[in-house]
Short mmCIF file of C-alpha atoms in Angstrom, two decimals:
data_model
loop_
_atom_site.label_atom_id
_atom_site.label_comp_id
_atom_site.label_asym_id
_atom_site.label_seq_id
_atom_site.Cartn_x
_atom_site.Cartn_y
_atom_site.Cartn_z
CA UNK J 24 53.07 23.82 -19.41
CA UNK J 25 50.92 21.69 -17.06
CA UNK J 26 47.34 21.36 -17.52
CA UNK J 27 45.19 20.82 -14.13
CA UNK J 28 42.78 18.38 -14.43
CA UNK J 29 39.81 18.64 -12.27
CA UNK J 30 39.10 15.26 -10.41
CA UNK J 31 36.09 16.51 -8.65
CA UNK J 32 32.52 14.87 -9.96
CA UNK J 33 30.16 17.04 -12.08
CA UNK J 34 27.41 18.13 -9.89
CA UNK J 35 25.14 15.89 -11.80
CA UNK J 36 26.75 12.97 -10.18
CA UNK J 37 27.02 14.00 -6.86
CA UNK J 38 23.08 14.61 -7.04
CA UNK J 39 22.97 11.53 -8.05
CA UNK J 40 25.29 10.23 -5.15
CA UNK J 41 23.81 11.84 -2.75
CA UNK J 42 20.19 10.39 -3.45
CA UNK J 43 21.36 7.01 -3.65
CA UNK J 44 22.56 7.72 -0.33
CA UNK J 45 19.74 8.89 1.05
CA UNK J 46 17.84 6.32 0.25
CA UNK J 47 20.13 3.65 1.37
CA UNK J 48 20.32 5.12 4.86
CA UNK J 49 16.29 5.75 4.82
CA UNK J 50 16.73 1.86 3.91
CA UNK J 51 18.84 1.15 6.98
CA UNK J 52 16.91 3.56 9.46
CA UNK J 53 13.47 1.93 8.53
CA UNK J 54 14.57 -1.55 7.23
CA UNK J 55 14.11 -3.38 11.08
CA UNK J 56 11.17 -2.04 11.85
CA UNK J 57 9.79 -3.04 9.12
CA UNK J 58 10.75 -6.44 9.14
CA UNK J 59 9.76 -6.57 12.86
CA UNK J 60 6.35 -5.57 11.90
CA UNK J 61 6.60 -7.83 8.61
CA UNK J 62 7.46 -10.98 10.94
CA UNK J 63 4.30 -10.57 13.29
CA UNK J 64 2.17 -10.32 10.18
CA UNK J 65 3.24 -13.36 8.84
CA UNK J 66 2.84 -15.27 12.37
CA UNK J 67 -0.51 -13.71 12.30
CA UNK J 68 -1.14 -15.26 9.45
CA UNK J 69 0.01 -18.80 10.60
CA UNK J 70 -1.72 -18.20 13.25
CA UNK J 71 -5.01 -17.76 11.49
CA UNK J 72 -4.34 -21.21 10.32
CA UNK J 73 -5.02 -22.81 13.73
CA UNK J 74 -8.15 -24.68 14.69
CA UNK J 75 -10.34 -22.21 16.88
CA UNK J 76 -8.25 -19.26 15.49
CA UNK J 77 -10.23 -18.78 11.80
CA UNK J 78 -13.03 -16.58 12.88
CA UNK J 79 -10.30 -13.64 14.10
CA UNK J 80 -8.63 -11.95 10.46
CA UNK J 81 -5.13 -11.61 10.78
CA UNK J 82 -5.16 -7.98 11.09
CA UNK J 83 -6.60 -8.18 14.25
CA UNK J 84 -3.87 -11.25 15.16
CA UNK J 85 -1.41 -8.63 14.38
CA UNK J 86 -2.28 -6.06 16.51
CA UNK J 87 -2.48 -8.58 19.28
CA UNK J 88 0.46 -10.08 19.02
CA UNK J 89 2.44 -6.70 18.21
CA UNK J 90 0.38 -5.17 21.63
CA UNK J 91 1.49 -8.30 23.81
CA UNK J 92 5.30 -7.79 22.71
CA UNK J 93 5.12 -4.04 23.13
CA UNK J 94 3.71 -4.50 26.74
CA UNK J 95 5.90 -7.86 27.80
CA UNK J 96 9.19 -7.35 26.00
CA UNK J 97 9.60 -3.73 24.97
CA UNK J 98 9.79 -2.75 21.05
CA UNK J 99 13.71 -2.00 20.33
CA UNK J 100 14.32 1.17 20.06
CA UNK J 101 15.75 0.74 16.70
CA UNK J 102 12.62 -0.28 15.39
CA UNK J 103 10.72 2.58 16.04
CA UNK J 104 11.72 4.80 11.87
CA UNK J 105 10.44 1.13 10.54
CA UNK J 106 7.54 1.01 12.46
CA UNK J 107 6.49 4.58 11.95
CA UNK J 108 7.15 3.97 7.95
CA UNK J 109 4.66 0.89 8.04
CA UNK J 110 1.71 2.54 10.24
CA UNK J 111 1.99 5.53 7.29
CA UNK J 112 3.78 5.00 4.37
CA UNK J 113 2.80 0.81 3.84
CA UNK J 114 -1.20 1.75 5.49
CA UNK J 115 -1.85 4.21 2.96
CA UNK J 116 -0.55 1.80 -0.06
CA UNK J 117 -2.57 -0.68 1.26
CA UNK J 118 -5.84 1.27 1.38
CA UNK J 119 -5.37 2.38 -2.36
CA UNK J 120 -5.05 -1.54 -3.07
CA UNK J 121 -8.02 -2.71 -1.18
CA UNK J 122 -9.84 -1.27 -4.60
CA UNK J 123 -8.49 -4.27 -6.52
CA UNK J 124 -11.08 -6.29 -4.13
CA UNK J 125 -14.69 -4.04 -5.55
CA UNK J 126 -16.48 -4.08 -8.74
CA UNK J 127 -19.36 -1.66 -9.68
CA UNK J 128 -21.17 -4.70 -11.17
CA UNK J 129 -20.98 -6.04 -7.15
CA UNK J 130 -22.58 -3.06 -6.39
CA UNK J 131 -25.64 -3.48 -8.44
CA UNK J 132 -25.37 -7.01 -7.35
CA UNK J 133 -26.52 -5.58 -4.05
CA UNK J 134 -30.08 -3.83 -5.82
CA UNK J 135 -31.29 -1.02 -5.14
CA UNK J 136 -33.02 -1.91 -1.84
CA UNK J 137 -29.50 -3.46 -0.40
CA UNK J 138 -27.72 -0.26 -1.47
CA UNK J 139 -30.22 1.73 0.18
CA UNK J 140 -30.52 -0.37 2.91
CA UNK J 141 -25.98 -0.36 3.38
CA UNK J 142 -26.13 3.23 2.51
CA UNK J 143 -28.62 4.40 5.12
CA UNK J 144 -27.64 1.93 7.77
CA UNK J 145 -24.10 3.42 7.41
CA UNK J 146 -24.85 6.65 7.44
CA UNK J 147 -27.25 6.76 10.22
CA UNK J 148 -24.92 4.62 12.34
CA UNK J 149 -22.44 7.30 11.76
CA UNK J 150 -24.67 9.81 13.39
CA UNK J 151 -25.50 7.91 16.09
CA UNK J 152 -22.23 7.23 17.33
CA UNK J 153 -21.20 10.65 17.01
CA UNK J 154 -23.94 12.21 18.77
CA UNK J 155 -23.65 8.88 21.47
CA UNK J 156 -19.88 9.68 21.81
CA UNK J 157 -20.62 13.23 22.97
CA UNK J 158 -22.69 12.60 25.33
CA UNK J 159 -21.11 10.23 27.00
CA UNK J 160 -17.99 12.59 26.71
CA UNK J 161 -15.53 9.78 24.93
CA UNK J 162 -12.77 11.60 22.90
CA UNK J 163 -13.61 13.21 19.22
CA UNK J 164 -11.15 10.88 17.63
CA UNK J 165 -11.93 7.54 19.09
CA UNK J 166 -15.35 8.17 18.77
CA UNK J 167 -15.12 9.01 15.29
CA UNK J 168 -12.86 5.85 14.68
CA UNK J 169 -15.58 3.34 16.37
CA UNK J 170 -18.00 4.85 14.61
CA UNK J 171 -15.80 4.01 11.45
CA UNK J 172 -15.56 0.80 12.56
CA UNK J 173 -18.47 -0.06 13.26
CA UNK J 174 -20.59 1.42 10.51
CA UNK J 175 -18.02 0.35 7.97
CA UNK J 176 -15.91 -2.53 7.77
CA UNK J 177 -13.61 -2.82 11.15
CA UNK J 178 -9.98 -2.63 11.84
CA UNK J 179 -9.64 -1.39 8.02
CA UNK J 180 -12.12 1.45 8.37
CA UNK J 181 -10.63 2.12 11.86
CA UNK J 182 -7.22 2.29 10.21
CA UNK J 183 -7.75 4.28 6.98
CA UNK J 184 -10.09 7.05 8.88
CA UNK J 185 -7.30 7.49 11.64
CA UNK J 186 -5.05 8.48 8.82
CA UNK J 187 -7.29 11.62 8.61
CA UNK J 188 -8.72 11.50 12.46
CA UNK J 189 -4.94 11.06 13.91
CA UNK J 190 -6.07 9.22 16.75
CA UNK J 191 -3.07 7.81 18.96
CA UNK J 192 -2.46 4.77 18.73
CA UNK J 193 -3.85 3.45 21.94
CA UNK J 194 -7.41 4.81 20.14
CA UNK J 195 -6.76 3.09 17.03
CA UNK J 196 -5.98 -0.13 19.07
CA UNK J 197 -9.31 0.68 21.87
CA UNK J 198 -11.42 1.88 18.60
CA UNK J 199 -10.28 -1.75 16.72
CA UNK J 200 -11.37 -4.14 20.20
CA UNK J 201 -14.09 -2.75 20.61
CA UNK J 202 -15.31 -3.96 16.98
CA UNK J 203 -13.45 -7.28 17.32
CA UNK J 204 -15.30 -7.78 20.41
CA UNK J 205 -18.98 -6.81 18.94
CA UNK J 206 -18.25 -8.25 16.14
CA UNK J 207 -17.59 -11.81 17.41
CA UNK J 208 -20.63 -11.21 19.46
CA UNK J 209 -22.81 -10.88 15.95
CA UNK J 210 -21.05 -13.50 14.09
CA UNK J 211 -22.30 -15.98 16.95
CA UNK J 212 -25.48 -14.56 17.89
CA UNK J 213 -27.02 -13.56 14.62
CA UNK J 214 -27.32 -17.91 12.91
CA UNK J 215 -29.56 -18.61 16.31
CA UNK J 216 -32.35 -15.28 14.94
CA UNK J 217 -33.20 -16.03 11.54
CA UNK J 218 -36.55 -17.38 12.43
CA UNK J 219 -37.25 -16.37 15.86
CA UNK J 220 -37.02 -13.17 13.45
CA UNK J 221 -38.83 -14.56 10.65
CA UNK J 222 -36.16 -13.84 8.10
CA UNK J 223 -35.57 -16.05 4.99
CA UNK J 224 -32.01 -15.89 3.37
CA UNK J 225 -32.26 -13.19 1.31
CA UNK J 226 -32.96 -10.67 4.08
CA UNK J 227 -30.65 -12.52 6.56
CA UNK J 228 -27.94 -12.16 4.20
CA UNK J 229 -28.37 -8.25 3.59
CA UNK J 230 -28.69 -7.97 7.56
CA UNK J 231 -25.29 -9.29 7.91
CA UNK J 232 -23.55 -7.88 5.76
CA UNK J 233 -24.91 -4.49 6.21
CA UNK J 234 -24.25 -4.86 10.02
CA UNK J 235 -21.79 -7.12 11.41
CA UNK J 236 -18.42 -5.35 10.99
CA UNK J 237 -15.34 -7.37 9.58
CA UNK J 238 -15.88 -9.22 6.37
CA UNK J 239 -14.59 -12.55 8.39
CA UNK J 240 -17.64 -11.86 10.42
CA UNK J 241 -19.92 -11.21 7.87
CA UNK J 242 -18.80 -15.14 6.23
CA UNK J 243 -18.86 -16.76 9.37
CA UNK J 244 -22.52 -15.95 10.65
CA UNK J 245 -24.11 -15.87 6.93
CA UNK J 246 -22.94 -19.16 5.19
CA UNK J 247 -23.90 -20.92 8.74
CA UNK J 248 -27.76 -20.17 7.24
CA UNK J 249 -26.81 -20.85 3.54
CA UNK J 250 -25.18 -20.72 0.22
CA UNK J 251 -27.70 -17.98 -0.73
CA UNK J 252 -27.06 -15.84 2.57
CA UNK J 253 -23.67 -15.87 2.64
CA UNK J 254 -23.67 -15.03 -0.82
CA UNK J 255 -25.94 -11.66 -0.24
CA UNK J 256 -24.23 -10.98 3.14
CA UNK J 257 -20.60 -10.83 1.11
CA UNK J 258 -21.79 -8.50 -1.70
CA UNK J 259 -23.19 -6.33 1.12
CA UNK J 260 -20.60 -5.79 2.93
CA UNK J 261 -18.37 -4.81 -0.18
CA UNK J 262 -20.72 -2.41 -1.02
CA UNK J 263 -19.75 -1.24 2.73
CA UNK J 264 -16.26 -1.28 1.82
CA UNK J 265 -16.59 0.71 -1.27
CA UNK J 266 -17.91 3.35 0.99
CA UNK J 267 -14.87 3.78 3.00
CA UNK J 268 -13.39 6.01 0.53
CA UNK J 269 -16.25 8.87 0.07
CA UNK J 270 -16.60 9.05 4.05
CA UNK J 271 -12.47 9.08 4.69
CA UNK J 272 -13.00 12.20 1.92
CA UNK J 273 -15.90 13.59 4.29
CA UNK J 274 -14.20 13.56 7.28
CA UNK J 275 -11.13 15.01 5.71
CA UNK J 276 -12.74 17.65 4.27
CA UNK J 277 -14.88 18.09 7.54
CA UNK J 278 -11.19 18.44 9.45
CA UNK J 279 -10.11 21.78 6.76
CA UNK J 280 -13.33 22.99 7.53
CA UNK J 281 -13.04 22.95 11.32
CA UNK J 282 -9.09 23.89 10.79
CA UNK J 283 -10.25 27.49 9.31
CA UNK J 284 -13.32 28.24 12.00
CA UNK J 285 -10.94 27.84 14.87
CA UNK J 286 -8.08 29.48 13.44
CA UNK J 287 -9.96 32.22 11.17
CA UNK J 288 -8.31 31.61 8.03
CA UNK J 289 -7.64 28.85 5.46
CA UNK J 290 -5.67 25.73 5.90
CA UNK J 291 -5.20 22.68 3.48
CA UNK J 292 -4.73 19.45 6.05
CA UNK J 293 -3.31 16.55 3.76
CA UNK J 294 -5.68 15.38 1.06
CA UNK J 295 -6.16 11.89 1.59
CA UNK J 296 -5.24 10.38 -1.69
CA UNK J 297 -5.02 7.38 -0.82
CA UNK J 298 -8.49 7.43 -0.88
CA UNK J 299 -8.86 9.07 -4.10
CA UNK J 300 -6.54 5.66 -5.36
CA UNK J 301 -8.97 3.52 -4.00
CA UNK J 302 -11.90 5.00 -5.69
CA UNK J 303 -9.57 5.32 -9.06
CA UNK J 304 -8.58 1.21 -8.91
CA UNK J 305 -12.09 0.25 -8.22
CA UNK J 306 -13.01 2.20 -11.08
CA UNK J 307 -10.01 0.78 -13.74
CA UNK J 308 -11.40 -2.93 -11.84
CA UNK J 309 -14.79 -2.51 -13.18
CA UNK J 310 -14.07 -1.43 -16.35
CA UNK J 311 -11.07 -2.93 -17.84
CA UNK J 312 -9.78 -6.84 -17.62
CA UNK J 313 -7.30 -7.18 -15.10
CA UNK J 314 -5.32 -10.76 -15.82
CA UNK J 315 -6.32 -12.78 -12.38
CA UNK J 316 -3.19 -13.58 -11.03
CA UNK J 317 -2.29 -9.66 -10.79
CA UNK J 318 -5.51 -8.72 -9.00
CA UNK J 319 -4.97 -11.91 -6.37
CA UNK J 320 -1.47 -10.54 -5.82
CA UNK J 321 -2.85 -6.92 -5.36
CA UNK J 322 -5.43 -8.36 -2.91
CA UNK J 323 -2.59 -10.14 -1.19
CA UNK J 324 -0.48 -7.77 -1.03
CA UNK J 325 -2.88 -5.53 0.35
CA UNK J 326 -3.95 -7.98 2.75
CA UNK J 327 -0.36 -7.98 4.07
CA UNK J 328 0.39 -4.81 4.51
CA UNK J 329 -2.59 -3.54 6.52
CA UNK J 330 -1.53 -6.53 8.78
CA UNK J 331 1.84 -5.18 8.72
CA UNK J 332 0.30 -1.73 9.54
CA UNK J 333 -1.54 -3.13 12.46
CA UNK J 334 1.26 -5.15 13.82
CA UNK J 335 3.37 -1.82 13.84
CA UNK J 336 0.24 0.25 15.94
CA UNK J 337 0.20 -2.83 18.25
CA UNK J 338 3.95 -2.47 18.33
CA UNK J 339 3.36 1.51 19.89
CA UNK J 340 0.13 1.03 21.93
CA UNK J 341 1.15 1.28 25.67
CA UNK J 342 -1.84 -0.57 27.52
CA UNK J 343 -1.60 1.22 30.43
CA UNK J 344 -3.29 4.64 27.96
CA UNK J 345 -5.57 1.85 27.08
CA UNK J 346 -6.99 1.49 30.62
CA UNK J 347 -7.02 5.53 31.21
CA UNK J 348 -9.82 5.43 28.33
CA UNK J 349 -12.09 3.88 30.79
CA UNK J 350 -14.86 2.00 30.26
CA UNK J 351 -17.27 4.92 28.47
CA UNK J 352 -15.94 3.98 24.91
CA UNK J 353 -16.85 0.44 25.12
CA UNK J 354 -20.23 1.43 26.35
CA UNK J 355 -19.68 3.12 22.95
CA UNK J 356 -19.16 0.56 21.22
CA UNK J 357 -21.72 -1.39 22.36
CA UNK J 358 -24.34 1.11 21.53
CA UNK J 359 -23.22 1.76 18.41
CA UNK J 360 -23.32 -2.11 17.84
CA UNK J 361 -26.71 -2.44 19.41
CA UNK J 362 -28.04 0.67 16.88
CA UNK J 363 -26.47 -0.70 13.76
CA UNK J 364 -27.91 -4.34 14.43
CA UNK J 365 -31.67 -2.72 15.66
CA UNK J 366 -31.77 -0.01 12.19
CA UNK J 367 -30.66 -2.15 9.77
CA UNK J 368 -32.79 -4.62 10.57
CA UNK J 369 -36.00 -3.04 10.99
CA UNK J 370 -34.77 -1.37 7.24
CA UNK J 371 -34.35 -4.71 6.31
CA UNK J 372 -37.95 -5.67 7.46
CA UNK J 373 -39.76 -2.34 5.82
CA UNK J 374 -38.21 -2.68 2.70
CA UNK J 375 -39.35 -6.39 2.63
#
């Protein structure tokens, strides 16, 4: 009597099988891209390095470097799974990291003036921009990512609301120059104003950091003016930061509400949770003792990957959409700069 033997795997296996699988050809589909996009991050990063260069963060290196290959050389067509997986995947990781980098006790650093002062400036630069972009008739979503920008902290603020906004990425790329460019502005304008403006270090410090927009920024024109300044201008401007996540929340919440007037009945857009990570590692930060070397290698590797994010958006922004924007949204921009520079400092001034 023979006895057939089934050779076929259990079913458990070939679930198993078939995942491995899966994710080694997810690993193959994405794997250049995201090496292309690693590679300019790291160049970025050498090239912050270079005499003259310091003053731009490597984030916005990256996008400039990825933009110039995009537009001279082409991006592969292989590429493209890889750099789709770092502009959403890698960005959103990154975002939940950047709460490694904020403390509550830097918050009440700030006092209760400076967080009133950061709070109201933000919020009221918001507004503005949003009621500026309207009437000058510049898109919802790039307005709503300078205003990000601008009233927040820069290319990361741009970046984490157009994961809610999705902007294309020739507005994530306009929405980020147009803070570079401002922002440069302020970091070499504002160490000439101190006393023409009559302001001693404490309340040149808050200025800064409430209004110039990327942290690099923020060092660069406060430490010119002192220890003290650049000091005050720093813990401002992560008290800035530490605002990204409730207003990423508003907007998204804003978006489901807007979703179910226009279509008459309820819809759940993606929660951003992300955002809800961010808030959650700030919190665990302030609270617990996290061993040194693992929060620099969070902050590092946080760093990174919104460089690699950016690299990958410059990587897909065609600059010939960039020059269809026209000029109206850097008029935006440079209103929006103009208002958070003119209300924060007359805040500044009233509150003494």
């Amino acid at each position: 009597m023979t006895v057939a033997i089934d050779s076929r795997p259990s079913p458990a296996k070939r679930t198993s099988s078939d995942t491995i699988q899966r994710h080694r050809d997810s690993v193959l589909r994405t794997g250049p891209g995201v090496a292309l996009a690693a590679a300019i991050a790291i160049a970025a990063k050498l090239l912050h390095t270079v005499p003259g260069m310091a003053t731009f963060s490597p984030m916005i290196l990256a996008i400039a470097i990825g933009i110039a290959v995009r537009n001279l050389i082409g991006t592969p067509s292989f590429a493209h799974p890889g750099i789709a997986f770092s502009m959403r995947r890698l960005l959103r990781l990154a975002i939940g990291l950047l709460g490694f980098q904020i403390t509550l006790t830097q918050l009440a650093a700030v006092g209760s003036k400076g967080l009133f002062v950061v709070t109201g400036t933000l919020l009221a630069t918001f507004g503005f921009t949003l009621a500026a972009g309207r009437a000058l008739g510049v898109d919802r979503k790039l307005t709503e990512l300078i205003a990000a920008g601008t009233s927040i902290c820069g290319a990361s603020a741009v970046v984490a609301t157009n994961s809610v906004t999705e902007g294309s990425d020739e507005d994530v790329a306009y929405a980020i120059a147009c803070v570079t460019i401002f922002g440069s502005i302020a970091m070499f304008v504002y160490p000439v104003l101190p006393r023409l403006l009559h302001l001693d270090s404490e309340a040149y410090g808050l200025w800064s950091g409430a209004s110039i927009h990327e942290i690099a920024q923020v060092a660069a024109a406060s430490f010119q003016n002192s220890q003290r300044a650049g000091e005050i201008a720093t813990v401002a401007k992560l008290a800035r930061v530490m605002l990204l996540a409730p207003v990423v929340l508003s907007l998204s919440l804003a978006t489901r509400v807007s979703a179910q007037r226009a279509r008459g009945k309820s819809t759940r857009p993606p929660l951003p949770w992300f955002a809800i990570g961010f808030v959650a590692i700030a919190a665990v930060n302030s609270v617990a003792t996290i061993p040194p070397g693992v929060r620099g290698v969070a902050v590092t590797l946080s760093t990174f990957l919104l460089t690699m994010a950016l690299a990958a958006m410059g990587l897909e922004t065609d600059v010939s959409r960039l020059y269809a924007e026209g000029f109206r949204p850097a008029i935006l921009g440079g209103l929006a700069f103009l208002f958070i520079a003119t209300f924060s400092l007359t805040f500044v001034k009233l509150l003494g």
